[in-house]
Tab-separated table of C-alpha atoms in Angstrom:
chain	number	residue	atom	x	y	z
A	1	UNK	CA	15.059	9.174	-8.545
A	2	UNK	CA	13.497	6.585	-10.712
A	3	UNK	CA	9.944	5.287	-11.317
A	4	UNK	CA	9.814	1.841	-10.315
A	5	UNK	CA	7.670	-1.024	-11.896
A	6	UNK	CA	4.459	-1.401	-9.672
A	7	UNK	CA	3.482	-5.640	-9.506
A	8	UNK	CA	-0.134	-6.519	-10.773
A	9	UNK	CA	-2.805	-8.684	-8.872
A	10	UNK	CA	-2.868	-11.361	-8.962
A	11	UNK	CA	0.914	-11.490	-8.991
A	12	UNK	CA	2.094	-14.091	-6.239
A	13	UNK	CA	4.585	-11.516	-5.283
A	14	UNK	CA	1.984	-9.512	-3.672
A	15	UNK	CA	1.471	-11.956	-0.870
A	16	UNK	CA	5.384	-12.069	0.561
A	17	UNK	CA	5.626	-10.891	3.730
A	18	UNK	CA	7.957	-7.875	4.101
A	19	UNK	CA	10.730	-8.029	6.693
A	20	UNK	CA	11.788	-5.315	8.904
A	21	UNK	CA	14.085	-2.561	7.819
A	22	UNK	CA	17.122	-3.311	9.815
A	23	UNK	CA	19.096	-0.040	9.767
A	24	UNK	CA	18.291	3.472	7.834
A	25	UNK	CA	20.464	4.000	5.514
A	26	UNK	CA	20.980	5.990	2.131
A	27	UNK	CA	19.904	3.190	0.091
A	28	UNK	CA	16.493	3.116	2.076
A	29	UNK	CA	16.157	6.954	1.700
A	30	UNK	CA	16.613	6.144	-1.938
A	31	UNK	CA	14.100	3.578	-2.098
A	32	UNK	CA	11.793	5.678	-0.108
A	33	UNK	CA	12.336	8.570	-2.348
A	34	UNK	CA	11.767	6.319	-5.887
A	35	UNK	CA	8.782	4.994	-4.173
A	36	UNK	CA	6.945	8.826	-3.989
A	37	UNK	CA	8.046	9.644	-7.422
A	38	UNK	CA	6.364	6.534	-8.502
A	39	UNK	CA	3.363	6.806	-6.263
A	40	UNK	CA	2.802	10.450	-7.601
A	41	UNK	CA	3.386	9.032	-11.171
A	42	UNK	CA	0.790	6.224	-11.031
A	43	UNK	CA	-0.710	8.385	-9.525
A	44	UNK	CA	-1.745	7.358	-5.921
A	45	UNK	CA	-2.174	8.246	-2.326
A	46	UNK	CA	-0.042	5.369	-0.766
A	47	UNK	CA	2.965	3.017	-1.737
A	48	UNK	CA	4.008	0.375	-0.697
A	49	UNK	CA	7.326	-1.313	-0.944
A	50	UNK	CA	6.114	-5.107	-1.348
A	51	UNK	CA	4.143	-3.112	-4.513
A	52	UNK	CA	7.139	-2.611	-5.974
A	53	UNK	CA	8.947	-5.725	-5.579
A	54	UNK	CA	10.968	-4.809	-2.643
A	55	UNK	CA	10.112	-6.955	0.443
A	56	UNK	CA	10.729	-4.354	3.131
A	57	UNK	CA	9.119	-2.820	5.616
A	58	UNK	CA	8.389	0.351	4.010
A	59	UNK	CA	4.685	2.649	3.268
A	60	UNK	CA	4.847	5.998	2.021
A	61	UNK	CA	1.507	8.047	1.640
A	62	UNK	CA	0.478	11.431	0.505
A	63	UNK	CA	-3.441	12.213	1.125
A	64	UNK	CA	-3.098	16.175	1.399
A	65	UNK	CA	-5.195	17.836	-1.057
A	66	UNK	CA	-1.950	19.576	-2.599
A	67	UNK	CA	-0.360	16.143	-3.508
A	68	UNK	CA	3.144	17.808	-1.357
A	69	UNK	CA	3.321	16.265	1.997
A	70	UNK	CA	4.487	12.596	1.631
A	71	UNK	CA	4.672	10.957	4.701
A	72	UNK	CA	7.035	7.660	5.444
A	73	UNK	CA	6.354	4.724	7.639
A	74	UNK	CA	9.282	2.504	7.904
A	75	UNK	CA	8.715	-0.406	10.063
A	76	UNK	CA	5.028	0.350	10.991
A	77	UNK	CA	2.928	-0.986	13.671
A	78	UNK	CA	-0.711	0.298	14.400
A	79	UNK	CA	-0.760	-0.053	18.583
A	80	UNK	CA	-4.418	0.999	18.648
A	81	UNK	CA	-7.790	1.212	16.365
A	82	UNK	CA	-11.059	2.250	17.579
A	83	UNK	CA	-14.838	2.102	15.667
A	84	UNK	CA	-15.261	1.037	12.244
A	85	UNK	CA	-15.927	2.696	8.636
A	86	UNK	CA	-16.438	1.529	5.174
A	87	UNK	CA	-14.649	2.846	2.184
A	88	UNK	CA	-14.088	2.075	-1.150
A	89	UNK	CA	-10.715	1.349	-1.972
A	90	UNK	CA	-8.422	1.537	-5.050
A	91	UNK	CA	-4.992	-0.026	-5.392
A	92	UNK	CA	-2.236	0.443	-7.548
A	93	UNK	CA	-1.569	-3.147	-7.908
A	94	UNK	CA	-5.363	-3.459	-8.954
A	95	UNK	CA	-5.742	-1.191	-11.034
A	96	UNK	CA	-9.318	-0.088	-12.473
A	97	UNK	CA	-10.982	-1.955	-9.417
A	98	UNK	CA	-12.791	-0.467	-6.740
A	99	UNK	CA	-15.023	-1.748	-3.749
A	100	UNK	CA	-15.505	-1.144	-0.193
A	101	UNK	CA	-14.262	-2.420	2.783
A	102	UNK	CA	-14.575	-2.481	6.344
A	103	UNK	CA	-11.647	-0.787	8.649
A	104	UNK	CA	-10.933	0.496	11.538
A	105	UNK	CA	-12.124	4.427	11.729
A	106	UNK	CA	-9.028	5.620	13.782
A	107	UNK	CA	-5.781	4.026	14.419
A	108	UNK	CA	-2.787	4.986	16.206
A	109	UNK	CA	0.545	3.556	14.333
A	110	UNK	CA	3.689	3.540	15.284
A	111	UNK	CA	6.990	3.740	12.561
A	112	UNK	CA	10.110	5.258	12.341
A	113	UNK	CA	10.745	8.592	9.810
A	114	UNK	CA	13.184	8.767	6.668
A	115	UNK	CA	15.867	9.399	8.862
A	116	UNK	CA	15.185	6.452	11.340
A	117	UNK	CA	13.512	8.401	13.964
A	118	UNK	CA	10.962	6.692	16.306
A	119	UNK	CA	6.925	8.619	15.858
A	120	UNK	CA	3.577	8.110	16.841
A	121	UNK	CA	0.373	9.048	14.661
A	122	UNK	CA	-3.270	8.978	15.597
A	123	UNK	CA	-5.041	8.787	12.125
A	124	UNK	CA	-8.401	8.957	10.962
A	125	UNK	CA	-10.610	9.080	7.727
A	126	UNK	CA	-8.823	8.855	4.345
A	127	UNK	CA	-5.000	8.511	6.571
A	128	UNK	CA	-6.556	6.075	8.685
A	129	UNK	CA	-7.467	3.752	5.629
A	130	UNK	CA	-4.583	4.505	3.915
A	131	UNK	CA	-2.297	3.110	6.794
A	132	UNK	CA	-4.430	0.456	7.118
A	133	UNK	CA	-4.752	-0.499	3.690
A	134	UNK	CA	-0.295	-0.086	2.701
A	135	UNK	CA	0.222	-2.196	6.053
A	136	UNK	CA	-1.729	-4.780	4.546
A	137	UNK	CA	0.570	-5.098	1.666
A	138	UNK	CA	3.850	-5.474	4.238
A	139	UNK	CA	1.585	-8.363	5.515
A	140	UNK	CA	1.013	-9.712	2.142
A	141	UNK	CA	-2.413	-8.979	2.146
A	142	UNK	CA	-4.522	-7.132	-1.030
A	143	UNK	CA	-7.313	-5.275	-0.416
A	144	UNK	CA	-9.602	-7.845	-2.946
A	145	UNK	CA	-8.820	-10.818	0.037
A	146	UNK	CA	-11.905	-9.357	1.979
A	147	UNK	CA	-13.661	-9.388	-0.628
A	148	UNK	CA	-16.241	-12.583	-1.613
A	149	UNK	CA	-14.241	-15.453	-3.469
A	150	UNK	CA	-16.910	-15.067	-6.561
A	151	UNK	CA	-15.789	-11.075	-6.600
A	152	UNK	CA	-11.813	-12.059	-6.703
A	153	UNK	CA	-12.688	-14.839	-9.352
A	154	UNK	CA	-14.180	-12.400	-11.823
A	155	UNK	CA	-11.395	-9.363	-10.534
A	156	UNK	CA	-8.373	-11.792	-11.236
A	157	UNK	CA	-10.412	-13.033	-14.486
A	158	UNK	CA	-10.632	-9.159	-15.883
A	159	UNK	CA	-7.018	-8.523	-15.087
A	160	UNK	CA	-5.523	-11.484	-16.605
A	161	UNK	CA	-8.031	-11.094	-19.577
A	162	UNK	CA	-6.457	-6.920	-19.552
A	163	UNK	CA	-2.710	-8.414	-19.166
A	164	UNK	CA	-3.798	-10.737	-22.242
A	165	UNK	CA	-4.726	-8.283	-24.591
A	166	UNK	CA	-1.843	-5.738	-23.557
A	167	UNK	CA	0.698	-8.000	-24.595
């Protein structure tokens, strides 16, 4: 396994669509399995693969207490939400940066396992947000777009200014 290199906002990566995962193969396992060692690394509750560069189809998420039950969406559609909730969020591609948004309080998803097997989930709280949040990435979406322009402004200003004095 290897700890992959997870892409900063307001990196024009971020925004590319993912396209499905054709077939589920060892090299996906592989991915999957690189992607929860660098989720846990970060650390995180949920990964996505567009984070890391890789333009698939692919979430994992771990939101158990124990950080030991990673759970992988390949493919992922959510069939059904119902209500609404606000959050604050955290991302790994923004890091330091926290607001809240407005979701959906349950959703049902649909995705296959590692192993390519078909499953349905009804989610709510912290998983439902979670799902919500990752699928957003495969859609090329971060969670600072529904945000206020003048909040993304000064966000990509203090990340860029961070990047700056990194380097």
């Amino acid at each position: 396994m290897a700890i992959l290199k997870i892409l900063h906002y307001p990196d024009k990566r971020l925004h590319t669509v993912a396209a499905p995962v054709a077939q589920v193969d060892n090299a996906i396992r592989r991915l999957i399995d690189d992607m929860g060692e660098t989720m846990y690394a970060a650390p995180g509750i949920g990964l996505a693969a567009t984070q890391v560069n890789v333009h698939k189809q692919i979430i994992v998420i771990d939101v158990s207490e124990s950080g030991s039950r990673l759970q992988t969406f390949i493919n992922p559609q959510i069939t059904a939400s119902e209500g609404q909730a606000e959050r604050e969020e955290g991302c790994l591609s923004v890091p330091g940066i926290f607001d809240t948004v407005t979701r959906a309080a349950k959703v049902t998803v649909q995705a296959l396992d590692r192993d390519g097997n078909p499953f349905t989930l009804d989610a709510e709280g912290l998983l439902a947000v979670c799902i919500q949040h990752e699928i957003d990435h495969l859609h090329g979406k971060v969670f600072v777009d529904y945000l206020s322009r003048l909040k993304q402004t000064r966000i990509k200003t203090r990340l860029l200014k961070h990047l700056r004095e990194t380097m």
